[in-house]
Structures are given as structure tokens and as C-alpha cells.
Short mmCIF file of C-alpha atoms in Angstrom, two decimals:
data_model
loop_
_atom_site.label_atom_id
_atom_site.label_comp_id
_atom_site.label_asym_id
_atom_site.label_seq_id
_atom_site.Cartn_x
_atom_site.Cartn_y
_atom_site.Cartn_z
CA MET S 102 112.43 -36.08 117.27
CA THR S 103 109.56 -37.16 115.06
CA GLU S 104 106.39 -35.12 115.30
CA TYR S 105 102.93 -36.50 114.67
CA PRO S 106 100.15 -34.35 113.21
CA LEU S 107 96.92 -34.22 115.20
CA ARG S 108 93.96 -33.62 112.92
CA PRO S 109 90.94 -32.35 114.86
CA VAL S 110 87.71 -34.28 114.28
CA GLY S 111 85.52 -31.43 115.49
CA ARG S 112 85.17 -28.44 117.78
CA VAL S 113 83.52 -27.57 121.08
CA GLU S 114 80.66 -25.06 121.03
CA SER S 115 80.33 -23.65 124.52
CA PRO S 116 79.31 -20.43 126.25
CA LEU S 117 82.74 -20.58 127.95
CA THR S 118 84.99 -18.14 126.11
CA ASP S 119 87.25 -16.86 128.84
CA LEU S 120 90.04 -18.79 130.50
CA SER S 121 89.61 -16.88 133.74
CA ALA S 122 85.91 -17.81 133.86
CA ALA S 123 86.50 -21.49 133.11
CA PRO S 124 85.91 -23.75 136.09
CA ARG S 125 88.99 -25.65 137.21
CA GLN S 126 87.02 -28.86 137.61
CA PRO S 127 83.79 -29.93 135.88
CA ASP S 128 81.92 -30.26 139.17
CA GLU S 129 82.61 -26.59 139.83
CA GLY S 130 79.96 -25.43 137.41
CA ALA S 131 80.74 -26.40 133.80
CA PRO S 132 77.89 -25.54 131.42
CA GLU S 133 76.31 -27.67 128.73
CA ALA S 134 78.14 -27.69 125.42
CA TRP S 135 77.85 -29.06 121.90
CA LEU S 136 80.48 -31.30 120.40
CA VAL S 137 80.39 -30.47 116.71
CA PHE S 138 82.07 -33.26 114.78
CA ASP S 139 83.07 -33.11 111.12
CA GLU S 140 80.45 -34.73 108.90
CA ARG S 141 83.09 -37.16 107.62
CA CYS S 142 83.26 -38.57 111.16
CA LEU S 143 79.61 -39.64 111.27
CA PRO S 144 80.49 -43.36 110.97
CA ALA S 145 82.79 -43.03 114.00
CA LEU S 146 79.86 -41.73 116.08
CA ASP S 147 77.67 -44.73 115.33
CA GLY S 148 76.54 -46.15 118.66
CA VAL S 149 76.93 -42.98 120.76
CA ARG S 150 73.78 -42.85 122.92
CA PRO S 151 72.17 -40.23 125.17
CA GLY S 152 72.42 -41.12 128.82
CA THR S 153 75.94 -42.52 128.61
CA ASP S 154 79.21 -41.13 129.92
CA MET S 155 82.08 -40.76 127.47
CA LEU S 156 85.71 -39.72 127.62
CA LEU S 157 86.36 -36.72 125.42
CA LEU S 158 89.89 -35.84 124.33
CA THR S 159 90.57 -32.27 123.27
CA TRP S 160 93.58 -30.23 122.23
CA LEU S 161 93.92 -27.30 124.65
CA ASP S 162 95.10 -24.96 121.93
CA ARG S 163 95.51 -21.98 124.23
CA ALA S 164 97.87 -23.78 126.62
CA ASP S 165 101.58 -23.01 127.04
CA ARG S 166 103.58 -26.01 125.81
CA ASP S 167 106.86 -24.90 127.41
CA THR S 168 105.57 -25.22 130.98
CA LEU S 169 107.05 -28.20 132.87
CA ALA S 170 106.13 -27.30 136.46
CA VAL S 171 103.27 -25.34 138.00
CA HIS S 172 101.85 -24.16 141.29
CA PRO S 173 98.75 -26.38 141.68
CA ARG S 174 95.52 -24.47 141.00
CA GLY S 175 97.62 -21.38 140.27
CA ASP S 176 98.17 -20.89 144.02
CA ALA S 177 101.66 -19.40 144.45
CA ALA S 178 101.66 -20.56 148.08
CA ARG S 179 101.71 -24.17 146.90
CA PRO S 180 105.08 -25.60 145.87
CA LEU S 181 106.02 -25.98 142.21
CA THR S 182 105.20 -29.49 141.04
CA GLY S 183 105.80 -31.34 137.78
CA VAL S 184 102.97 -31.00 135.29
CA PHE S 185 102.77 -34.79 134.92
CA THR S 186 101.45 -34.96 138.49
CA THR S 187 98.79 -32.28 137.83
CA ARG S 188 95.88 -31.75 135.48
CA ALA S 189 97.13 -28.28 134.57
CA PRO S 190 96.43 -27.42 130.91
CA ASP S 191 99.94 -25.99 130.42
CA ARG S 192 102.16 -28.98 129.46
CA PRO S 193 104.23 -30.18 126.48
CA ASN S 194 101.27 -31.88 124.76
CA PRO S 195 98.12 -30.20 126.12
CA VAL S 196 95.63 -33.02 125.63
CA GLY S 197 92.47 -32.35 127.64
CA LEU S 198 90.70 -35.35 129.12
CA HIS S 199 87.04 -34.83 130.03
CA THR S 200 84.32 -37.12 131.29
CA VAL S 201 81.12 -35.90 129.66
CA HIS S 202 77.53 -37.04 129.96
CA VAL S 203 75.76 -37.33 126.59
CA LEU S 204 72.37 -35.59 126.53
CA GLU S 205 71.50 -35.63 122.83
CA VAL S 206 72.87 -36.86 119.51
CA ALA S 207 71.77 -34.93 116.41
CA GLY S 208 73.71 -36.12 113.38
CA ALA S 209 77.30 -35.07 113.92
CA ARG S 210 76.37 -32.81 116.85
CA VAL S 211 76.45 -34.18 120.39
CA ARG S 212 75.12 -32.20 123.35
CA VAL S 213 76.89 -32.92 126.64
CA ARG S 214 76.87 -31.94 130.28
CA ASN S 215 80.00 -31.29 132.36
CA LEU S 216 82.54 -29.94 129.89
CA GLU S 217 84.99 -27.37 131.14
CA ALA S 218 86.60 -26.72 127.72
CA LEU S 219 86.54 -23.30 126.08
CA ASP S 220 84.49 -22.50 122.99
CA ALA S 221 86.20 -23.60 119.74
CA THR S 222 88.51 -26.06 121.49
CA PRO S 223 89.54 -28.74 118.95
CA ILE S 224 88.22 -32.25 119.59
CA ILE S 225 90.70 -35.00 118.85
CA ASP S 226 89.03 -38.22 120.05
CA MET S 227 86.21 -39.76 122.05
CA LYS S 228 86.22 -43.11 123.83
CA PRO S 229 83.75 -45.07 125.94
CA LEU S 230 84.26 -44.61 129.64
CA LEU S 231 83.46 -48.10 130.85
CA THR S 232 83.17 -50.62 128.04
CA PRO S 233 86.24 -52.86 128.07
CA ASP S 234 85.66 -53.96 124.48
CA ARG S 235 87.83 -52.81 121.68
CA MET W 271 91.72 -27.79 108.90
CA THR W 272 94.51 -26.77 111.22
CA GLU W 273 96.84 -29.53 112.34
CA TYR W 274 98.66 -29.54 115.66
CA PRO W 275 102.09 -31.13 116.05
CA LEU W 276 102.42 -33.70 118.82
CA ARG W 277 105.96 -33.79 120.13
CA PRO W 278 106.66 -37.04 122.02
CA VAL W 279 108.11 -36.60 125.52
CA GLY W 280 109.51 -40.13 125.63
CA ARG W 281 109.14 -43.73 124.51
CA VAL W 282 107.91 -47.02 125.93
CA GLU W 283 110.47 -49.77 126.48
CA SER W 284 108.59 -53.06 126.60
CA PRO W 285 109.10 -56.73 125.73
CA LEU W 286 105.91 -56.38 123.65
CA THR W 287 106.99 -56.01 120.03
CA ASP W 288 104.22 -57.74 118.16
CA LEU W 289 100.71 -56.40 117.68
CA SER W 290 99.27 -59.91 117.51
CA ALA W 291 100.84 -60.79 120.87
CA ALA W 292 99.67 -57.60 122.59
CA PRO W 293 96.91 -58.15 125.13
CA ARG W 294 93.67 -56.39 124.28
CA GLN W 295 93.25 -55.20 127.85
CA PRO W 296 95.88 -54.65 130.54
CA ASP W 297 94.31 -57.22 132.85
CA GLU W 298 94.84 -59.84 130.16
CA GLY W 299 98.55 -60.14 130.85
CA ALA W 300 100.40 -56.89 130.10
CA PRO W 301 104.07 -57.05 131.15
CA GLU W 302 106.13 -54.53 133.08
CA ALA W 303 107.57 -51.75 130.97
CA TRP W 304 109.83 -48.71 131.27
CA LEU W 305 108.65 -45.23 130.39
CA VAL W 306 111.78 -43.51 129.11
CA PHE W 307 111.22 -39.77 129.19
CA ASP W 308 113.46 -37.19 127.53
CA GLU W 309 115.91 -35.70 130.01
CA ARG W 310 114.50 -32.25 129.28
CA CYS W 311 111.21 -33.45 130.83
CA LEU W 312 112.72 -34.18 134.25
CA PRO W 313 111.02 -31.14 135.85
CA ALA W 314 107.64 -32.39 134.62
CA LEU W 315 108.20 -35.70 136.44
CA ASP W 316 108.81 -34.03 139.81
CA GLY W 317 106.40 -35.61 142.27
CA VAL W 318 105.85 -38.92 140.47
CA ARG W 319 106.01 -41.58 143.20
CA PRO W 320 106.24 -45.39 143.26
CA GLY W 321 103.02 -46.99 144.44
CA THR W 322 100.72 -44.56 142.67
CA ASP W 323 98.48 -45.07 139.64
CA MET W 324 98.88 -42.68 136.72
CA LEU W 325 97.17 -42.09 133.41
CA LEU W 326 99.61 -42.48 130.53
CA LEU W 327 98.84 -41.03 127.11
CA THR W 328 100.62 -42.52 124.13
CA TRP W 329 100.53 -42.12 120.37
CA LEU W 330 99.67 -45.48 118.81
CA ASP W 331 101.95 -44.89 115.87
CA ARG W 332 101.16 -48.20 114.17
CA ALA W 333 97.40 -47.57 114.08
CA ASP W 334 95.36 -46.93 110.93
CA ARG W 335 94.02 -43.38 111.04
CA ASP W 336 91.48 -43.88 108.27
CA THR W 337 89.38 -46.39 110.23
CA LEU W 338 86.03 -45.00 111.43
CA ALA W 339 84.19 -48.22 112.36
CA VAL W 340 85.38 -51.62 113.60
CA HIS W 341 84.14 -55.02 114.66
CA PRO W 342 84.69 -54.95 118.44
CA ARG W 343 87.66 -57.07 119.51
CA GLY W 344 88.26 -57.88 115.84
CA ASP W 345 85.36 -60.35 115.95
CA ALA W 346 83.68 -60.30 112.50
CA ALA W 347 80.55 -61.81 114.06
CA ARG W 348 80.03 -58.60 116.03
CA PRO W 349 78.43 -55.69 114.17
CA LEU W 350 80.49 -52.76 112.90
CA THR W 351 80.48 -49.97 115.45
CA GLY W 352 81.86 -46.43 115.42
CA VAL W 353 85.40 -46.18 116.77
CA PHE W 354 84.33 -43.46 119.22
CA THR W 355 82.33 -46.11 121.11
CA THR W 356 85.28 -48.51 121.25
CA ARG W 357 88.84 -48.51 122.55
CA ALA W 358 90.17 -49.80 119.24
CA PRO W 359 93.62 -48.35 118.40
CA ASP W 360 92.60 -47.67 114.79
CA ARG W 361 90.94 -44.21 114.78
CA PRO W 362 91.58 -40.72 113.34
CA ASN W 363 93.82 -39.63 116.23
CA PRO W 364 95.17 -42.80 117.83
CA VAL W 365 95.82 -41.56 121.35
CA GLY W 366 96.31 -44.49 123.72
CA LEU W 367 95.03 -44.07 127.27
CA HIS W 368 96.54 -46.39 129.87
CA THR W 369 96.22 -46.67 133.62
CA VAL W 370 99.65 -47.71 134.87
CA HIS W 371 100.95 -48.51 138.32
CA VAL W 372 104.31 -46.86 139.08
CA LEU W 373 106.87 -49.32 140.50
CA GLU W 374 110.09 -47.29 140.34
CA VAL W 375 111.34 -43.85 139.36
CA ALA W 376 115.00 -43.61 138.27
CA GLY W 377 115.73 -40.15 136.90
CA ALA W 378 113.76 -39.82 133.68
CA ARG W 379 112.96 -43.56 133.60
CA VAL W 380 109.75 -44.81 135.21
CA ARG W 381 109.04 -48.53 135.60
CA VAL W 382 105.35 -49.44 135.47
CA ARG W 383 103.02 -52.40 135.69
CA ASN W 384 100.02 -52.97 133.39
CA LEU W 385 101.00 -51.36 130.11
CA GLU W 386 99.70 -52.96 126.93
CA ALA W 387 101.61 -50.60 124.59
CA LEU W 388 104.17 -51.90 122.11
CA ASP W 389 107.89 -51.29 122.45
CA ALA W 390 108.96 -47.84 121.13
CA THR W 391 105.45 -46.40 121.34
CA PRO W 392 105.75 -42.60 121.72
CA ILE W 393 104.66 -41.12 125.05
CA ILE W 394 102.79 -37.84 124.75
CA ASP W 395 101.58 -37.07 128.29
CA MET W 396 101.06 -38.36 131.81
CA LYS W 397 98.43 -37.21 134.31
CA PRO W 398 97.46 -38.15 137.85
CA LEU W 399 94.58 -40.61 138.00
CA LEU W 400 92.77 -39.29 141.04
CA THR W 401 94.09 -35.96 142.25
CA PRO W 402 91.54 -33.27 141.41
CA ASP W 403 94.13 -30.50 141.75
CA ARG W 404 95.40 -28.64 138.81
#
């Protein structure tokens, strides 16, 4: 089957470096982080404003792409369930979906609150959370 | 920069075949569609139930990946704005994000309401809309 190449547009800079220390949900204590976009992407960032919520899409590059079913929250007492009904990072195409709150925009660097992604995680896209316009 | 290969897990079957006829937002008249997953993904679908809302991630394979700024809704009277503040399909990594309502699950085929993706669009992931579990 055809493959499509994802080309990261930036990287996450975060104090989170350890999978086992990463919170399972952002409201469980995710730290602040910087989204460091490539300079060539500056025009794509035009209009990003502090104080707004955005959807960030990442590539969870440390995930296992062969996993099709998991025990939710890694709890072996819970029955195996298909990854498409969970937010588990292990899945055929490990796209991470994060709602982040923008604190600061400095050129191609964007500081955000509530990001549970590990340091150096590739960024693949960002979208507005609410605006219906396209 | 490193590239990552997206491997589609299925395709959209939809009466929508024409970009110009595609609704800009799902509440503007998107038809029913079938999500046709690869048979090998059946375990990943375990737990998907009719009557639930899901997030569907697609690869908008007809998008222009070199576009960094657009006129919202294609309206030239509106100022150019960075694609990361719009839902425009043209963007460096054209991942489509759709909230769909599951009507029927038949093996690896899932019938949904409210999908504005074109026929044959590659499916890359599906996630629960609300469940916080992972």
C-alpha cells in the first residue's frame, strides 16, 4: 500500500524526557513546553496568538506501531481493547493530538501549557481548536 | 530532516468525489460514508460501537503541501493567514481531523455520518472523542 512521508515542521522542547514520568493525561501535571518550529514555517504561524487554545499534532516517534490492542492505562486487570477506542500512543500511525494553551509567541518558538509530549517529539501540524473557518 | 512513513490503515468510501462539491464543514451537508479498514486492523477496531462519536484522522492526499498561508474559506477579500490558524487542507502535513458519528460496524467496515472527506481518502488513525482513558 502507498506510504506518505510525514515531514516534521518542528520539535517539542520539554523537561519531559522519560516515558515512565510522562503524565497519561495533560490535566495530570504536564509541564510548560516550547514548540520550536522550523524557520521556513514562519508564514504558517502568522496569526497564532497568546491566550488561545490550539490543537497540536505530533508524531509519537517512540511508539510501537505494531500494537493493535492494549490494556487501557497499562492496567493488566482491564480487558484488551482495540487501539482505535483508546488514546494509547502505541498504534499503527502514532499521531499525538494535544490541546495546548499558547502562552507566548517568539518568532518560530511558541511556549505552551498542558503538553504531555516528550522532549524532541516531532511536530507535524497545528490547527485552531474552535474557529470553523478554513 | 527525518521523514516518517505514514501507512494508511484504510480508505474512505464516499459519494464525494469532487473537491469543489465538498462541503467546507461537516454541518454544511456532508453525506454518509464508509470507513473501509484493512482486515489486518480488525483487532484495533475492537470496541467501536454504533451510536458513538469518534475522531477520524485522514491524509488529505490531494492537498498542496507547499502552502503556508491561505485566504480563509478561499475568499480573496479576507487577508492571508497562516495555515496553522486555519483548517485549510493545504498545509505541510495535510492531516484531516474529522468528528464522525458511527452508524454501523460490519467487520472492518464502519458506516459514519458527517464526513467531509473525498472518496478514496486514506485513513491513518481513529481515536475516541471523549474517553480520557489510554
